[in-house]
Tab-separated table of C-alpha atoms and ligand atoms in Angstrom:
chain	number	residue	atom	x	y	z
A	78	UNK	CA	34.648	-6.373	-6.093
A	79	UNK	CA	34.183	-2.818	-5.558
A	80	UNK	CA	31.464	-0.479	-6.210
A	81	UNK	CA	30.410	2.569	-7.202
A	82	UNK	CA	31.860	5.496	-5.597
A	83	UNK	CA	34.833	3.055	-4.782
A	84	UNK	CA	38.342	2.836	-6.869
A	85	UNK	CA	41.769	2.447	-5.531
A	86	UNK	CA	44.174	5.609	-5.459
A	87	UNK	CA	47.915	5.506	-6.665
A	88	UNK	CA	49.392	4.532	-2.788
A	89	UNK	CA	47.414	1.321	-3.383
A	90	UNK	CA	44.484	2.516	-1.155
A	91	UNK	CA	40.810	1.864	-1.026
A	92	UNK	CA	39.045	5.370	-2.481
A	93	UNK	CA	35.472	6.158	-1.007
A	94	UNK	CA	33.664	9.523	-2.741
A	95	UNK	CA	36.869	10.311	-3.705
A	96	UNK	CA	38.346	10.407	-0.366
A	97	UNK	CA	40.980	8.028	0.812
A	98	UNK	CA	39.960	5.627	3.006
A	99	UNK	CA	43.205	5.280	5.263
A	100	UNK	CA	43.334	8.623	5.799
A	101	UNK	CA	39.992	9.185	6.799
A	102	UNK	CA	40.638	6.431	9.874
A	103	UNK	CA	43.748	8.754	10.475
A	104	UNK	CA	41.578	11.429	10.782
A	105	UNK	CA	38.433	10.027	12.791
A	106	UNK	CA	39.316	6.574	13.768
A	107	UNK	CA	37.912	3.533	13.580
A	108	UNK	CA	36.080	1.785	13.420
A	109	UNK	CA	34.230	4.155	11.163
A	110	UNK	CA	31.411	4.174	9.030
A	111	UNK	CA	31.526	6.397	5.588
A	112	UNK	CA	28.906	6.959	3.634
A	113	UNK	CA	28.857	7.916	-0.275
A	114	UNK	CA	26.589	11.257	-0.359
A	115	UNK	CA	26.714	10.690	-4.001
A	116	UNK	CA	25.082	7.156	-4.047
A	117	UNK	CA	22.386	7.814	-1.585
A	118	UNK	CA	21.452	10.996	-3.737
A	119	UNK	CA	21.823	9.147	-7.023
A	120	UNK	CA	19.536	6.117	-5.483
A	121	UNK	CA	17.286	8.827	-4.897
A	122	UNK	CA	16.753	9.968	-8.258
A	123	UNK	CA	16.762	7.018	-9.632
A	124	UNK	CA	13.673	6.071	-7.838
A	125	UNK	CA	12.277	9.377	-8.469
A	126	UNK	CA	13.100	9.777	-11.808
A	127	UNK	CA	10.990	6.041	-12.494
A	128	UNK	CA	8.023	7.547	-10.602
A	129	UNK	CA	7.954	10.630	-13.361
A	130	UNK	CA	8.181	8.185	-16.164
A	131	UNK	CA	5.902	5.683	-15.053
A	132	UNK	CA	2.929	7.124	-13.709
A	133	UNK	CA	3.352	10.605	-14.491
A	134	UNK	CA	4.747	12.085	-11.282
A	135	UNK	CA	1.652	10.580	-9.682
A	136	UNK	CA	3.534	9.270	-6.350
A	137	UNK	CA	6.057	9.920	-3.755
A	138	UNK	CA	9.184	7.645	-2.443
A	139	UNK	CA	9.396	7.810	1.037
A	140	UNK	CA	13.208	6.306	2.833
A	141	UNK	CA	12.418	4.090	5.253
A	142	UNK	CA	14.463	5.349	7.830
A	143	UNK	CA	15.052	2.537	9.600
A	144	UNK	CA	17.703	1.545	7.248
A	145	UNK	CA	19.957	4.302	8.563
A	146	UNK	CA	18.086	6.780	10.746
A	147	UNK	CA	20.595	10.110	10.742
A	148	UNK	CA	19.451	13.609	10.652
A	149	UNK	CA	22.089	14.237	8.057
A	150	UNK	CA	20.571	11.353	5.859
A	151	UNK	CA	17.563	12.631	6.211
A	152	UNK	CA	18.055	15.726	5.027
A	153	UNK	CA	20.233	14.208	1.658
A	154	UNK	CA	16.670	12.400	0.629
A	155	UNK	CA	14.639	15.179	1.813
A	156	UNK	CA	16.609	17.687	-0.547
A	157	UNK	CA	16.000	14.944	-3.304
A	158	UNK	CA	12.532	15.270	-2.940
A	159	UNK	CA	11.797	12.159	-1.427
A	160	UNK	CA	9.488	11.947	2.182
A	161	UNK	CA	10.371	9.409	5.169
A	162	UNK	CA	8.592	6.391	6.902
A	163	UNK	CA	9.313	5.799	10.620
A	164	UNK	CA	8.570	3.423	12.855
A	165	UNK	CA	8.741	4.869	16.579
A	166	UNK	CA	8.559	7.930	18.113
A	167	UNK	CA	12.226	7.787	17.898
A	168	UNK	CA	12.793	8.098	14.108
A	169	UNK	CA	9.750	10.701	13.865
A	170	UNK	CA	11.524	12.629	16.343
A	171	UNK	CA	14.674	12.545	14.188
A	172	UNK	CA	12.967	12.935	11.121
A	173	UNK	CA	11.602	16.322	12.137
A	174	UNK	CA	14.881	17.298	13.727
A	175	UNK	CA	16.575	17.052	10.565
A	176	UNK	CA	13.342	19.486	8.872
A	177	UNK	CA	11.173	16.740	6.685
A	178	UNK	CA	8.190	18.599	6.526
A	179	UNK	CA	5.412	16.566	8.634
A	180	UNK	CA	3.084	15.661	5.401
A	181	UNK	CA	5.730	13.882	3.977
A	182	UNK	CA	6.500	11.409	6.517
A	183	UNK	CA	4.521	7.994	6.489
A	184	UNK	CA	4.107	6.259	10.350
A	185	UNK	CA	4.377	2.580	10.949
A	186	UNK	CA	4.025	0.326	13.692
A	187	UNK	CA	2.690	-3.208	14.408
A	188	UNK	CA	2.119	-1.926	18.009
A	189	UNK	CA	2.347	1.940	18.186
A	190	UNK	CA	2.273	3.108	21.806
A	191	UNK	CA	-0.534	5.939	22.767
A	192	UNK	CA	2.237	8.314	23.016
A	193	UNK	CA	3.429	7.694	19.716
A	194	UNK	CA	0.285	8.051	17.568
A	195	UNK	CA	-0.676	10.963	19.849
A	196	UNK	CA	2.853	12.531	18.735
A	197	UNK	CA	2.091	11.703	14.815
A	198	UNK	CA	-1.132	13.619	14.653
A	199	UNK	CA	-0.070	16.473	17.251
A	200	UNK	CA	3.022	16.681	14.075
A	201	UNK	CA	0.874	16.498	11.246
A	202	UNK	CA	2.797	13.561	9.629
A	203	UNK	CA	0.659	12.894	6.341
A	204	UNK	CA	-0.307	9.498	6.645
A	205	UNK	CA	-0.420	6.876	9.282
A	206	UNK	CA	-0.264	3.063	7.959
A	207	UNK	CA	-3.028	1.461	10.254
A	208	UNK	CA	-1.791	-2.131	11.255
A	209	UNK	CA	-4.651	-3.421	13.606
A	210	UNK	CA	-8.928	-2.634	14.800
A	211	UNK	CA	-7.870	-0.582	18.122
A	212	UNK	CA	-5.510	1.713	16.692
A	213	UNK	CA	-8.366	3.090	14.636
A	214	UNK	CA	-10.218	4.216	17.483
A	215	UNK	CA	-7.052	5.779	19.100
A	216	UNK	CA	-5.978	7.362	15.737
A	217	UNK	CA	-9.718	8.747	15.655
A	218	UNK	CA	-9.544	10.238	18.933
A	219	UNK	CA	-6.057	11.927	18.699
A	220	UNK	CA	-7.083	13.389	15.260
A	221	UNK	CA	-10.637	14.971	17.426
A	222	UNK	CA	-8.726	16.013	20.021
A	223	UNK	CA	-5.724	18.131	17.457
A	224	UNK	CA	-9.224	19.168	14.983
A	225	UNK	CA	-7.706	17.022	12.078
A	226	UNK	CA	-8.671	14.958	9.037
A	227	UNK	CA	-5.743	12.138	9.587
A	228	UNK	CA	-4.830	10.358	6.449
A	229	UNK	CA	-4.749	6.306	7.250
A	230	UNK	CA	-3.350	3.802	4.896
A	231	UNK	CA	-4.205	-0.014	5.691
A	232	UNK	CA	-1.483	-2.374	5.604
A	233	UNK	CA	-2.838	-5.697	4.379
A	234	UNK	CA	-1.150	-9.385	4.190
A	235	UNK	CA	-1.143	-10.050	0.557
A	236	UNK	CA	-0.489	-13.638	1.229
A	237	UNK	CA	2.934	-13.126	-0.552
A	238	UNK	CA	6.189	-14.414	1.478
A	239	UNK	CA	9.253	-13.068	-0.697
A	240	UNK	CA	11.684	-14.156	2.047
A	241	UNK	CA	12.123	-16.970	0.571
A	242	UNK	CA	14.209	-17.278	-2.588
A	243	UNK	CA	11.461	-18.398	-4.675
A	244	UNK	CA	8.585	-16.519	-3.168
A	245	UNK	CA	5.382	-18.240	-2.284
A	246	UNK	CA	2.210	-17.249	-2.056
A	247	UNK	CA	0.568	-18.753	1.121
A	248	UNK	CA	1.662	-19.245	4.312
A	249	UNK	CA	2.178	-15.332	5.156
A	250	UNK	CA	-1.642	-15.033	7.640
A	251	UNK	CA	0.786	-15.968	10.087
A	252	UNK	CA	2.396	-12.328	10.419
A	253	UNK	CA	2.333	-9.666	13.004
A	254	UNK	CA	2.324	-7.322	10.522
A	255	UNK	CA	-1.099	-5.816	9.415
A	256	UNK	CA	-4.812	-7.555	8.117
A	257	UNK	CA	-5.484	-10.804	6.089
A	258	UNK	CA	-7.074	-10.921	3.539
A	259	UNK	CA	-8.416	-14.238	3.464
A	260	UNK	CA	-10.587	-14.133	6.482
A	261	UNK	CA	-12.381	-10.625	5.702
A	262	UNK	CA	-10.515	-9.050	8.480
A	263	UNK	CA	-9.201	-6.297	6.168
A	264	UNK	CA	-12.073	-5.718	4.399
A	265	UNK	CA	-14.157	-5.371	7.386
A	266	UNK	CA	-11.703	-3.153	8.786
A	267	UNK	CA	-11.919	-0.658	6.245
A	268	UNK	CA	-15.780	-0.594	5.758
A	269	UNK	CA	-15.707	-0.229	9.470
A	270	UNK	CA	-13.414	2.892	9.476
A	271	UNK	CA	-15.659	5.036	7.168
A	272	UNK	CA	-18.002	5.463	9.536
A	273	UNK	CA	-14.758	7.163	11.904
A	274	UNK	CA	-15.245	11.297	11.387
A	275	UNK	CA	-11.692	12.321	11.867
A	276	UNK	CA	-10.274	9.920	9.857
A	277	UNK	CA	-9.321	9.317	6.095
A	278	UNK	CA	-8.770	6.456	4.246
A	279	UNK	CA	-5.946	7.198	1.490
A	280	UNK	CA	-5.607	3.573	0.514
A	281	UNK	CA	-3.700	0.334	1.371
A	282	UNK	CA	-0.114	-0.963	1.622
A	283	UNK	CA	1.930	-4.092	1.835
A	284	UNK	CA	5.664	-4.584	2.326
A	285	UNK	CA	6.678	-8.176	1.056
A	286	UNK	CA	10.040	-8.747	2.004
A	287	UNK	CA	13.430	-7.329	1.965
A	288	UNK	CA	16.480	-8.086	-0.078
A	289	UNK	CA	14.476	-9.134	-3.346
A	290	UNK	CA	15.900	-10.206	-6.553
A	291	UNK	CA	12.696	-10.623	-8.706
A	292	UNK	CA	10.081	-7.971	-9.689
A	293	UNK	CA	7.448	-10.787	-9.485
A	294	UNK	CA	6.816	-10.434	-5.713
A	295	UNK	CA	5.851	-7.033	-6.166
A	296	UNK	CA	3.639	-7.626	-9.474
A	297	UNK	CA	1.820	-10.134	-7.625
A	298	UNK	CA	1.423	-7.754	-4.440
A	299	UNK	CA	0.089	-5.094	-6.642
A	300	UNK	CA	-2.355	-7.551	-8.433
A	301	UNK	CA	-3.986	-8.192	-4.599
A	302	UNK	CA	-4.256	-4.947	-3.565
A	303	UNK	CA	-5.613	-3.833	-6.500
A	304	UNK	CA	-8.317	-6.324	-6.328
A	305	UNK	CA	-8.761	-5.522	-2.998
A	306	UNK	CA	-9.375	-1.608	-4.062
A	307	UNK	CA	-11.837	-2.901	-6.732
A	308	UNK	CA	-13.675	-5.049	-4.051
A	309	UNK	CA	-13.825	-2.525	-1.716
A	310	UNK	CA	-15.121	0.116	-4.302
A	311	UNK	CA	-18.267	-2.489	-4.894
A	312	UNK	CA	-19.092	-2.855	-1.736
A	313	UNK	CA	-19.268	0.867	-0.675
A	314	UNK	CA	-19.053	3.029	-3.092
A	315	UNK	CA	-15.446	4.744	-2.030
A	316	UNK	CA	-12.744	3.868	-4.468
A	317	UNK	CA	-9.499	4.048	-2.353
A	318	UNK	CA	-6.576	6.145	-3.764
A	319	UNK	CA	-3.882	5.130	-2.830
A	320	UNK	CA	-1.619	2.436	-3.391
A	321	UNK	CA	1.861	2.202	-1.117
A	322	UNK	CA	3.511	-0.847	-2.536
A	323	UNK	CA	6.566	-1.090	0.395
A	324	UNK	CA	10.420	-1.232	0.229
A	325	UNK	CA	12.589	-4.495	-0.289
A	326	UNK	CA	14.149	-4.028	-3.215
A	327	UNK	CA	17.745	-6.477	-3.348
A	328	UNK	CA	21.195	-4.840	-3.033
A	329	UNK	CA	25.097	-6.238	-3.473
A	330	UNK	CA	26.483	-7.858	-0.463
A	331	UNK	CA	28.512	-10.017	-2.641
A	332	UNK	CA	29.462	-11.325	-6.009
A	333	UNK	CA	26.626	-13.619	-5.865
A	334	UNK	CA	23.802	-10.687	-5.637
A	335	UNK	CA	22.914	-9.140	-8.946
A	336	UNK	CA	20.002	-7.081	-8.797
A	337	UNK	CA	18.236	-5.297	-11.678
A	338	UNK	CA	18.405	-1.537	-11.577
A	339	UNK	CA	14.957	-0.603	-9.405
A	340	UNK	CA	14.071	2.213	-11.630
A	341	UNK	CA	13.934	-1.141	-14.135
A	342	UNK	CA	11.683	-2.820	-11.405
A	343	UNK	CA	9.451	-0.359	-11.125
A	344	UNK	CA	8.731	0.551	-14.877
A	345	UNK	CA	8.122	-3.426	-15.182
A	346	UNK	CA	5.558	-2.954	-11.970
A	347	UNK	CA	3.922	-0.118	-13.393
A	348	UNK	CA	2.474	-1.946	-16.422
A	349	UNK	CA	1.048	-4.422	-14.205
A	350	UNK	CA	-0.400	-1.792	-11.854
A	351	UNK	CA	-2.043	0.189	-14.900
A	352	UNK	CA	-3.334	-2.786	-16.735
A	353	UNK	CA	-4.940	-4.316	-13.560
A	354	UNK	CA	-6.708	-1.093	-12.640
A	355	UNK	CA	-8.043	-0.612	-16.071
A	356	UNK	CA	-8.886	-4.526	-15.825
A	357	UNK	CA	-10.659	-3.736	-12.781
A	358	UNK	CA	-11.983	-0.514	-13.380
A	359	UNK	CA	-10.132	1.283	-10.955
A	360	UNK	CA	-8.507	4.724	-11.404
A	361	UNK	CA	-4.716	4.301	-11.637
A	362	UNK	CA	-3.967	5.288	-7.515
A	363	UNK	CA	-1.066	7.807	-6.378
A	364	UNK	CA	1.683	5.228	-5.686
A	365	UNK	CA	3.830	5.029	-3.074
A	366	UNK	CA	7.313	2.822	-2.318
A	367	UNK	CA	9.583	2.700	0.564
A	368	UNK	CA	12.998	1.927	-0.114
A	369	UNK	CA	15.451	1.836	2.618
A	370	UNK	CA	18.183	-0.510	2.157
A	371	UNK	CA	19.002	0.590	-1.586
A	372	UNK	CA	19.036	3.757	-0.861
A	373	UNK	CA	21.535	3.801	1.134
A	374	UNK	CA	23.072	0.147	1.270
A	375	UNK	CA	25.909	0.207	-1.217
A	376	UNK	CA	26.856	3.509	-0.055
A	377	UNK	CA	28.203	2.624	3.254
A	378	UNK	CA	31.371	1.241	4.021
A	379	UNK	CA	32.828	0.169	7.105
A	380	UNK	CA	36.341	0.549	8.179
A	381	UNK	CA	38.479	-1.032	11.047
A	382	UNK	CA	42.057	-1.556	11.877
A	383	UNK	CA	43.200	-4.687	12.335
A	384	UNK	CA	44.329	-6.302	16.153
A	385	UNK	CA	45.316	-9.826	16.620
A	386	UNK	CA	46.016	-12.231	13.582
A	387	UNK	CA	45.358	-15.907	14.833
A	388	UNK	CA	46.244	-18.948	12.998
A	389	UNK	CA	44.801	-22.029	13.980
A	390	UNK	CA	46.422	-24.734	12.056
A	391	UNK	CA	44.153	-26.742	9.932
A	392	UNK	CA	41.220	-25.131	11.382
A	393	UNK	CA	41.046	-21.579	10.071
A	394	UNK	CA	42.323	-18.064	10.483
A	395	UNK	CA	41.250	-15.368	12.811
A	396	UNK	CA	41.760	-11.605	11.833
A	397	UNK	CA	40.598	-9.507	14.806
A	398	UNK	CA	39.163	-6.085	14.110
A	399	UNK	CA	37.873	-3.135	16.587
A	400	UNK	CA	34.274	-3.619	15.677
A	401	UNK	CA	32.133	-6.436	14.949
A	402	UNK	CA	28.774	-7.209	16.713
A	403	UNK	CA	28.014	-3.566	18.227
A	404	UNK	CA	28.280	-1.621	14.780
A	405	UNK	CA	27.025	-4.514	12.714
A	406	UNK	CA	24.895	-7.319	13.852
A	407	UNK	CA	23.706	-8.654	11.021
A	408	UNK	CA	26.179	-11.997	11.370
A	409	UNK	CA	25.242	-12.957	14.340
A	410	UNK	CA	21.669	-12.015	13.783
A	411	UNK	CA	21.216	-13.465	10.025
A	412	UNK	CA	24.241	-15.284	9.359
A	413	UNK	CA	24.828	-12.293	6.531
A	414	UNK	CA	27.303	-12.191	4.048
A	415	UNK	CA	29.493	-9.279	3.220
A	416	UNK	CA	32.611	-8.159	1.057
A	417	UNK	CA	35.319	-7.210	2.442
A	418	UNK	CA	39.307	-5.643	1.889
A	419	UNK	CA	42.215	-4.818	3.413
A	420	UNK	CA	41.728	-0.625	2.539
A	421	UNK	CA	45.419	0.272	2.255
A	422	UNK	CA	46.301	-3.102	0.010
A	423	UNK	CA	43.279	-2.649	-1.906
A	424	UNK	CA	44.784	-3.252	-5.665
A	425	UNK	CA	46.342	-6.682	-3.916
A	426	UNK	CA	45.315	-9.992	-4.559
A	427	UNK	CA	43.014	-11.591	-2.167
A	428	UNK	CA	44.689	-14.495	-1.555
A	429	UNK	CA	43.718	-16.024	1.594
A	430	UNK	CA	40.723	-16.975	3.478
A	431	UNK	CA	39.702	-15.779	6.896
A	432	UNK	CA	37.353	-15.135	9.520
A	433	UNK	CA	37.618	-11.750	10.746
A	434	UNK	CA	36.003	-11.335	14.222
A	435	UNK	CA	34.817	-8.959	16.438
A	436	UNK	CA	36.000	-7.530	20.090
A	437	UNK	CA	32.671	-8.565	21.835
A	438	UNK	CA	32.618	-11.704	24.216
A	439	UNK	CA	30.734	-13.866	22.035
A	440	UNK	CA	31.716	-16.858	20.072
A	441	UNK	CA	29.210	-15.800	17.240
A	442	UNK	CA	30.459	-12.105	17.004
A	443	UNK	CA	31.948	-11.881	13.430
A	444	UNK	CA	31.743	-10.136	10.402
A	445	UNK	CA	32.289	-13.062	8.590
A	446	UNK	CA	33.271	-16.059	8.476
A	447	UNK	CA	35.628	-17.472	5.051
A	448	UNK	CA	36.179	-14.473	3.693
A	449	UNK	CA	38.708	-13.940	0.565
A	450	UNK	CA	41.098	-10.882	2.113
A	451	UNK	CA	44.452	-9.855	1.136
A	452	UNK	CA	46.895	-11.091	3.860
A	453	UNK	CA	46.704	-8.786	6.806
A	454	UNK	CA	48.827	-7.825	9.995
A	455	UNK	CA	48.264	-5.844	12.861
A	456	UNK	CA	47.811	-1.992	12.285
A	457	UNK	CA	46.186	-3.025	8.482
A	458	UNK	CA	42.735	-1.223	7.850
A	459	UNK	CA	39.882	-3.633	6.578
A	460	UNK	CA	36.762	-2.605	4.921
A	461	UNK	CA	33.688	-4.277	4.926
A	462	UNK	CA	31.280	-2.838	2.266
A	463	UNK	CA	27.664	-2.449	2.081
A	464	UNK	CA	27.315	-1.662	5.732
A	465	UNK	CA	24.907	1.603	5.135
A	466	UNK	CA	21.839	-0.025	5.952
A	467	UNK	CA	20.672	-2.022	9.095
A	468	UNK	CA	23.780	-1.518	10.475
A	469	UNK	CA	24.259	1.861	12.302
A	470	UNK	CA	20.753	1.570	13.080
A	471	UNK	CA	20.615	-1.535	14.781
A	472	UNK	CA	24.135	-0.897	16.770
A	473	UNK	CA	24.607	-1.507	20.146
A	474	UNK	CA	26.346	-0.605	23.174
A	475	UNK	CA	26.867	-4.474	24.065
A	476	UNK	CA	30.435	-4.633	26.529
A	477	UNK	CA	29.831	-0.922	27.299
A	478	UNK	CA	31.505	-0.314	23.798
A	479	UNK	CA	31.192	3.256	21.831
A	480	UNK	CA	28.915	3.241	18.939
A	481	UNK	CA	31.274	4.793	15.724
A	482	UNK	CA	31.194	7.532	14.321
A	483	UNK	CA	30.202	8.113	10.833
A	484	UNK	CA	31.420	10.637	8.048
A	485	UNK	CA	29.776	11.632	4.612
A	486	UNK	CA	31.989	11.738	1.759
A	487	UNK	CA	31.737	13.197	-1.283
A	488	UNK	CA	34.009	14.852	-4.505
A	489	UNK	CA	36.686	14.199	-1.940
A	490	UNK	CA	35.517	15.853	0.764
A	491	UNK	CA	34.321	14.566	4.131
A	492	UNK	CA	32.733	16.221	7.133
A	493	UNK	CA	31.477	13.898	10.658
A	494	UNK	CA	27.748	13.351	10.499
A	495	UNK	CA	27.617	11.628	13.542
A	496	UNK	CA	30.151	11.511	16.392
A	497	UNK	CA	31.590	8.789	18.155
A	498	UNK	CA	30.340	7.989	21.392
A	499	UNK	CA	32.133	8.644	24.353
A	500	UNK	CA	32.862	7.025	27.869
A	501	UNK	CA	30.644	9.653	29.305
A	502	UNK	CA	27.719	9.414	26.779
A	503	UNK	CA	27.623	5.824	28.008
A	504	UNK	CA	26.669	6.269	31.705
A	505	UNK	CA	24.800	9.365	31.247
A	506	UNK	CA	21.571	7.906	32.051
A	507	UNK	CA	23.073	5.792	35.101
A	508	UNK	CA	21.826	7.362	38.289
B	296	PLP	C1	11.690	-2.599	6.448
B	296	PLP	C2	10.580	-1.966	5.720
B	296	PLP	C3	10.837	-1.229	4.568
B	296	PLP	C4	12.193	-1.118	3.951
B	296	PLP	O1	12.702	-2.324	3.536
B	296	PLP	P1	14.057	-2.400	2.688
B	296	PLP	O2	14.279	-3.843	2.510
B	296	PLP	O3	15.112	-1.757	3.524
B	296	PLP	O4	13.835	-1.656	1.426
B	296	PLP	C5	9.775	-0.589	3.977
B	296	PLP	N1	8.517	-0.675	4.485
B	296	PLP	C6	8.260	-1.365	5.593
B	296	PLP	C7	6.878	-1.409	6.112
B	296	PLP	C8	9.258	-2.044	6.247
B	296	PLP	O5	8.981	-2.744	7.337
């Protein structure tokens, strides 16, 4: 299985962008993460080509930057017209270092910290996503004290758990994230926050999962809030605006994943949205979505060279690669599955079955465990694909190791986006 961007070149090797994959880890090492500027841009316009021809224009796709949160990524969606959500002072920070202009980022946060909402207004960041009663207040006073109007969206439990493989639709009260329905909390919430002067209410949002197959989830989401619009609208008089309907949208990890094209998910979403709002009497709202991990999930590949080969008889085989647990933890987080190759035998068969394992001193750090490779040897180069999302981001320094480095590729070309750590960047805040 490859994918798009990928092919394999005449000396047998694994092709990324156009660029060959062996010698890029001649030329920056590994282990190494590439990414495909021409995916992430083409995910972008995919998603904003299905906002023009569903509702008119009438919306905005913000990355959620979590997925991968580099100034150079940033700036690839922010030249495709799409805005950013972060989640921490952290990303915001980034997200303005790499030039997103302020009114088109979206701010998160079960639990922002003073400092951080304090930081979002002081920016101008265009809407804040209000998750709980107190923050309301502190949003209020922050907006007084920088003379601003702040933009809040509400982000409600629609009682929808699409975790799951067949999604359900109780159950989901019991989340950290945001207010339930059921109990009136979010409905008193935002009848309680039109009295606030400094702040406005855009509208509501929901994020239902991650890694979804089905379009359901998100037609039944959109149903709820909806509803919840409508409600609202009776009750006071103020017909809320906007509708931000989250990220989650599925992605290939392996053969067995086989999502629809999202600009397909989103056309079939729109017809519920517009039906249930004329239904309801609502005016269609500016709709928003946050995509992170297929933006920029199939365009990332991993690549590391190969240690020790261990053959347990009977029991299984052990291929031993530079990485692992530090550059992706989503094994020994999630248990995830991934694809993977042996980069400079990529038009080989993949005839055996192995574990390939990380450097870090834990039992559970692999990248996988009965994985089809081609037979490998010290000094081979493996890729693992679909490592753009979740994975650079949530890297760590565990066993005082170097977090990689990372190119961008693209009509054969490849520049560093992000440099690889170095002994010294590792104590420099030791004192
Ligand atoms: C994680 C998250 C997203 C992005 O999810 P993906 O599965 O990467 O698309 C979007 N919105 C919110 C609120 C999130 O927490």
């Amino acid at each position: 299985m490859l994918l798009e961007g990928q092919s394999v070149n005449e000396k047998n090797h694994l092709t990324i962008g156009g660029c060959d994959s062996v010698e890029l880890c001649e030329k920056y090492g590994t282990p190494l993460y590439v990414i495909d500027e021409d995916v992430v841009r083409g995910h972008c316009r995919l998603y904003k080509g299905a906002i023009d021809k569903c509702y008119d224009g009438k919306g905005l796709i913000f990355f959620a930057s979590k997925a991968l949160c580099v100034k150079a990524v940033v700036k690839m969606v922010q030249s495709e017209g799409l805005g950013v959500d972060v989640v921490s002072g952290g990303e915001l920070y980034t997200a303005l270092a790499a030039g997103m202009e302020p009114e088109k980022i979206c701010m998160h946060g079960n639990n922002k910290t003073d400092d951080e909402i304090d930081y979002a207004v002081k920016s101008g960041v265009g809407r804040i996503v209000v998750d709980n009663v107190p923050e309301l207040e502190k949003i209020d006073k922050a907006a007084a004290k920088y003379g601003v109007k702040q933009k809040i969206l509400f982000r409600i439990k629609p009682g929808i758990d699409a975790h799951t493989h067949n999604f359900i639709m109780t159950g989901q009260i019991d989340s950290k994230f945001g207010f339930a329905l059921e109990t009136g909390e979010a409905e008193d919430a935002v009848l309680k926050v039109l009295e606030y002067e400094n702040l406005v209410v855009g509208g509501v949002h929901c994020h239902v999962g991650s890694q979804i197959f089905e379009s359901e989830p998100f037609k039944e989401a959109a149903k709820v809030l909806i509803d919840f619009i409508a409600n609202i609208k009776e009750k006071s008089g103020y017909e809320m605006a906007e509708l931000n309907l989250g990220g989650g949208y599925g992605v290939t990890y392996t053969e067995k994943d086989d999502p629809i094209r999202f600009d397909k998910y989103i056309e079939e979403v729109s017809v519920v949205v517009k039906a249930v709002c004329e239904e309801k009497g609502v005016a269609l709202p500016f709709i928003m979505m946050e995509p992170g991990r297929s933006i920029v999930g199939t365009a990332g590949v991993t690549l590391y060279t190969v240690g020790a080969v261990k053959e347990i008889p009977n029991i299984r085989k052990y291929v031993s690669v530079d990485g692992g647990m530090c550059d992706n933890p989503r094994y020994i987080l999630y248990q995830s599955e991934y694809t993977a190759l042996a980069a400079n035998k990529a038009g080989d068969e993949k005839t055996e079955k192995v574990t390939i394992a990380g450097k870090c001193c834990e039992s559970g750090d692999l990248v996988g465990e009965n994985m089809a490779l081609q037979s490998v040897e010290a000094g081979d180069i493996i890729a693992v694909l679909t490592t753009g999302a979740y994975n650079y981001s949530m890297a760590s320094n565990y066993n005082r190791v170097c977090r990689a480095a990372m190119v961008a590729v693209k009509n054969g070309e490849s520049r560093l986006i992000v440099k690889r750590e170095s002994y010294e960047d590792l104590v420099r805040n030791d004192i």
